[in-house]
PDB file of C-alpha atoms in Angstrom:
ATOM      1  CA  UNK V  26       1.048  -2.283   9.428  1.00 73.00           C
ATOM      2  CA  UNK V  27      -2.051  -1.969   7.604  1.00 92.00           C
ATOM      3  CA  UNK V  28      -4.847   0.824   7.033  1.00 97.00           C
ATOM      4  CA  UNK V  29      -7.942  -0.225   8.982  1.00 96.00           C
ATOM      5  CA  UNK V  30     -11.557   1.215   7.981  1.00 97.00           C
ATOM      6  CA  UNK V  31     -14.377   1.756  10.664  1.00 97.00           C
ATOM      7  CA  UNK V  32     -16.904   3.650  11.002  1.00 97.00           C
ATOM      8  CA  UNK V  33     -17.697   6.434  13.317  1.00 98.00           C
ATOM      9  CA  UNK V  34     -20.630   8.323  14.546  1.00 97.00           C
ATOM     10  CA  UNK V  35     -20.563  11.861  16.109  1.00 95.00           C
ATOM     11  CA  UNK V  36     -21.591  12.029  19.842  1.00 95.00           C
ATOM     12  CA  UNK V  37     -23.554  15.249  21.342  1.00 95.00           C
ATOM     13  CA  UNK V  38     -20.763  16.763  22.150  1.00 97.00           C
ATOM     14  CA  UNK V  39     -19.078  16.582  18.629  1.00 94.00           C
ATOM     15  CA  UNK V  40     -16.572  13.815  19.474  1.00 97.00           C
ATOM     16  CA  UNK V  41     -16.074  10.877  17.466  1.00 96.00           C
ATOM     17  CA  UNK V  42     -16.660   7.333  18.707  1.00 97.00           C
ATOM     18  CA  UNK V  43     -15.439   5.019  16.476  1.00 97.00           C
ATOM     19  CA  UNK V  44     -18.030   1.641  16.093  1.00 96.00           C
ATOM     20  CA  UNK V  45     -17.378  -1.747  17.902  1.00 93.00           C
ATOM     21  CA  UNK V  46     -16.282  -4.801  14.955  1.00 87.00           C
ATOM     22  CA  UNK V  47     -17.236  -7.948  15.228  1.00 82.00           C
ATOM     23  CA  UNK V  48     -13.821 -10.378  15.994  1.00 84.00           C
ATOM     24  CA  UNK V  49     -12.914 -11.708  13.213  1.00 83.00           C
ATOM     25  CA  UNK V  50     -13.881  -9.430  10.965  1.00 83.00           C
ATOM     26  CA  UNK V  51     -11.417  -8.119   8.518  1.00 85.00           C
ATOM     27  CA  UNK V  52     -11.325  -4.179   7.962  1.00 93.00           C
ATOM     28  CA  UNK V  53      -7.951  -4.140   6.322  1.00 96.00           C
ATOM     29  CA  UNK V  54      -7.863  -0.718   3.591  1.00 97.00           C
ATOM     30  CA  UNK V  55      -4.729  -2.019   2.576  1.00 96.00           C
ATOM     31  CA  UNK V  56      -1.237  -1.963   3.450  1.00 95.00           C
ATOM     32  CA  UNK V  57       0.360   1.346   5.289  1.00 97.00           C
ATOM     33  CA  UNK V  58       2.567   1.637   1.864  1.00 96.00           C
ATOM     34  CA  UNK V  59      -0.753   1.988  -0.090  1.00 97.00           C
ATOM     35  CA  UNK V  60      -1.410   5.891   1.617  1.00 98.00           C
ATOM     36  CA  UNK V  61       0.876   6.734  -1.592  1.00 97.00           C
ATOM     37  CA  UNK V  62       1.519   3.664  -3.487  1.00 97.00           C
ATOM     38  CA  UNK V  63      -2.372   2.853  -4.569  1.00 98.00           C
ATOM     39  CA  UNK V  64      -4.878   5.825  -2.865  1.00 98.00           C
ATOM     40  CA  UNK V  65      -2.915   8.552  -2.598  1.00 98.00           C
ATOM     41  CA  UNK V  66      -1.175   7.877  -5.732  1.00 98.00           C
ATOM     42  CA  UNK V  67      -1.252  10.046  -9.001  1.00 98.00           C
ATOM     43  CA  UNK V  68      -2.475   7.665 -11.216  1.00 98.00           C
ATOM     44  CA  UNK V  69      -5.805   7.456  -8.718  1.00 98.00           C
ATOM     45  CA  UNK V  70      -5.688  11.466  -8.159  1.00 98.00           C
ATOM     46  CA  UNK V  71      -5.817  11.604 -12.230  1.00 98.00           C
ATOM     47  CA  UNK V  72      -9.523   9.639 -12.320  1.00 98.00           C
ATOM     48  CA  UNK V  73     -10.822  12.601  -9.629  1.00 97.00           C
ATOM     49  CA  UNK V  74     -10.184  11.311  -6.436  1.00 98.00           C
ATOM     50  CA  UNK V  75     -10.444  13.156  -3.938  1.00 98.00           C
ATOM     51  CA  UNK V  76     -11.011  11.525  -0.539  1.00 98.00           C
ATOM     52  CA  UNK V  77      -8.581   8.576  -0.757  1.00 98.00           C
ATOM     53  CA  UNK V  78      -5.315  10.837  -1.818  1.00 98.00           C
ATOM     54  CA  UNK V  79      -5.859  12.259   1.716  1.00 98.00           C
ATOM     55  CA  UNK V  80      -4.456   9.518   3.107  1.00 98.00           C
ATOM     56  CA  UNK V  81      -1.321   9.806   1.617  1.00 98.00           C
ATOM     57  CA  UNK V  82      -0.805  13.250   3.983  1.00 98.00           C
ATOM     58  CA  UNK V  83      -3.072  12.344   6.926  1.00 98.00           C
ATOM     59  CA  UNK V  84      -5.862   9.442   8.177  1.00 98.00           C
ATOM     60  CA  UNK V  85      -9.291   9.644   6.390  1.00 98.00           C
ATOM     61  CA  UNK V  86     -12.219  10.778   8.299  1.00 98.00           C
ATOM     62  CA  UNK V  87     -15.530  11.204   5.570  1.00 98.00           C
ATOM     63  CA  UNK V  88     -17.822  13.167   7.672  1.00 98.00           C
ATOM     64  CA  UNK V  89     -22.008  11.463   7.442  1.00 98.00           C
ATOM     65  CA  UNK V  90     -22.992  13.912   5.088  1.00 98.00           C
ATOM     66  CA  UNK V  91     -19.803  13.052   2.480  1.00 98.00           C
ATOM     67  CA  UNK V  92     -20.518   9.390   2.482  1.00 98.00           C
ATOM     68  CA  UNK V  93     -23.050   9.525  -0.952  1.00 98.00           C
ATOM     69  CA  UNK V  94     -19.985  11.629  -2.421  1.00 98.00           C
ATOM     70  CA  UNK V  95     -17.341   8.758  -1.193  1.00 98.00           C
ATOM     71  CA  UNK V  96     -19.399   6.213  -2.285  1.00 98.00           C
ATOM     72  CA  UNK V  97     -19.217   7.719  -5.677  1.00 98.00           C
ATOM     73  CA  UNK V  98     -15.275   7.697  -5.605  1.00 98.00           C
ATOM     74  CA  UNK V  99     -14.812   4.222  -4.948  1.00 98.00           C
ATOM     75  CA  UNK V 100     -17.675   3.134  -7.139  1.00 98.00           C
ATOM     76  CA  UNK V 101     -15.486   5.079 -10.075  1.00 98.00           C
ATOM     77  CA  UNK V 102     -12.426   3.549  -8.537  1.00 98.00           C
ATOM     78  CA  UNK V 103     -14.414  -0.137  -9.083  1.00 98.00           C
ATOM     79  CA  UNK V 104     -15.591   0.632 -12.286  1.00 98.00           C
ATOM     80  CA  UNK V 105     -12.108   0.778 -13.218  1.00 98.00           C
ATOM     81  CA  UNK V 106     -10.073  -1.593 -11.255  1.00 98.00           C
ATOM     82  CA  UNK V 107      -8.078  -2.832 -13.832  1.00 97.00           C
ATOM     83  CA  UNK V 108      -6.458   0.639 -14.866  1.00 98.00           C
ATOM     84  CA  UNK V 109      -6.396   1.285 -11.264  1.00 98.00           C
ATOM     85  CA  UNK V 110      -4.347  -2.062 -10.483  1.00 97.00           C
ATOM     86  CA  UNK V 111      -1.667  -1.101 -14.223  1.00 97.00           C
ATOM     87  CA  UNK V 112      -1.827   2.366 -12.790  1.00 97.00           C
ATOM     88  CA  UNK V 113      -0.431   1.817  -8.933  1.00 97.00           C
ATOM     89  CA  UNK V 114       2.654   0.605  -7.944  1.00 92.00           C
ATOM     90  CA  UNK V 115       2.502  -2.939  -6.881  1.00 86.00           C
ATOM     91  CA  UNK V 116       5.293  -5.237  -5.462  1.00 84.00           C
ATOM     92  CA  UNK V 117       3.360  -8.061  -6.963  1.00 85.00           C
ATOM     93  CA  UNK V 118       1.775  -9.701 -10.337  1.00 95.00           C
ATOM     94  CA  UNK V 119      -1.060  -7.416 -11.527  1.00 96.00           C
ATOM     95  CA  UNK V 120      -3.607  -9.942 -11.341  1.00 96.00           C
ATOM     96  CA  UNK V 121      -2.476 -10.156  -7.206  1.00 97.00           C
ATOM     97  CA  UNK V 122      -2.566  -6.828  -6.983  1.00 97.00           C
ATOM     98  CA  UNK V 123      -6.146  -6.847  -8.660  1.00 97.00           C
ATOM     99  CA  UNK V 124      -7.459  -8.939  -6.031  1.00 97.00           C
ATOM    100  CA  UNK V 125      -5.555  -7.201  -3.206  1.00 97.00           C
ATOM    101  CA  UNK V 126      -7.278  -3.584  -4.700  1.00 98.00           C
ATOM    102  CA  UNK V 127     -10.517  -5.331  -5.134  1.00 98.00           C
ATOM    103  CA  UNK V 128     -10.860  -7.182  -1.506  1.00 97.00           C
ATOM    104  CA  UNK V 129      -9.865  -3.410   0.044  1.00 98.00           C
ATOM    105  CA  UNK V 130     -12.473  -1.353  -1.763  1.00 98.00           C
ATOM    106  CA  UNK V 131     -15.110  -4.903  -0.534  1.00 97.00           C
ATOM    107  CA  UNK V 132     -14.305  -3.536   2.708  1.00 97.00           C
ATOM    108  CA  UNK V 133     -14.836  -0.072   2.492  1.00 98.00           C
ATOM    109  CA  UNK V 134     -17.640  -0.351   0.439  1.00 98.00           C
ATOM    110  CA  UNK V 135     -19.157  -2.215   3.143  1.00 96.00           C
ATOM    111  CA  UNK V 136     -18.211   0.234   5.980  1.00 97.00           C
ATOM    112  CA  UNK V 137     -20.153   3.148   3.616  1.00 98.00           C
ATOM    113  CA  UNK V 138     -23.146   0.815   3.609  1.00 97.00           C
ATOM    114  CA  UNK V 139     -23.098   0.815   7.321  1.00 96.00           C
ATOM    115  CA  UNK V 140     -22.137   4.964   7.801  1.00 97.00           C
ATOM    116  CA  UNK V 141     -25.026   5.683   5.414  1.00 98.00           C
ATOM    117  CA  UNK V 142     -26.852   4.318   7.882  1.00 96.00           C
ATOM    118  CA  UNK V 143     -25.635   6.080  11.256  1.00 96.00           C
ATOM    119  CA  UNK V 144     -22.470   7.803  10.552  1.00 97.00           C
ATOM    120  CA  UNK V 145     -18.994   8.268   9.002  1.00 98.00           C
ATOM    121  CA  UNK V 146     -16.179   6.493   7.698  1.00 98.00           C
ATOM    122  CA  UNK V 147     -12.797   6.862   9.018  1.00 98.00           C
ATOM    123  CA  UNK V 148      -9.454   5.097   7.226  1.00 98.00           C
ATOM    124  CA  UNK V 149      -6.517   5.538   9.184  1.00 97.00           C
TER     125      UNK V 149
END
């Protein structure tokens, strides 16, 4: 199982509707494992997380007006991938684990682009 990352924008009547993907498009935020492993983990908790260590009790949901403050956290968590990729626990090399870290925060980075637009973001 994997973590998938959408977006989601609040109808009228305060319910979520999550937005439609494109086939084919990837929206993995890594694997299930990675809730405690690599975002919830303490090493990521010690740089001042504090939206992705939710996920390592419950799904994510980062409400419209927390997106600027969530883009913020994974910008930090960009700016330093490599400490973040020593600092997790990885079944792999570091270098794969890198990349795997770095394709995952592509992907929500891209899904804040789009809820700054019209909504939330929702990892679950």
């Amino acid at each position: 199982m994997s973590l998938l990352v959408d977006v989601f924008v609040r109808e009228p009547d305060g319910k979520r509707r999550i937005i439609d993907v494109p086939d084919g498009v990837y929206q993995s935020g890594g694997f299930e494992s990675w809730r405690t492993t690599v975002w919830g983990s303490e090493f990521v908790r010690s740089l001042g997380a504090r939206f992705l260590p939710v996920l390592a009790e419950d799904d994510l949901y980062v409400e419209a007006e927390d997106v600027p403050e969530f883009r913020r956290e994974v910008a930090l968590l960009r700016s330093r991938l490599d400490e973040v990729a020593h600092g997790t626990q990885r079944p792999r090399t570091v270098e794969e684990h890198r990349h795997q870290i770095d394709t995952r925060l592509r992907i929500i980075e891209e899904s804040i682009r789009k809820a700054l637009e019209i909504g939330g973001v929702l990892i679950w």
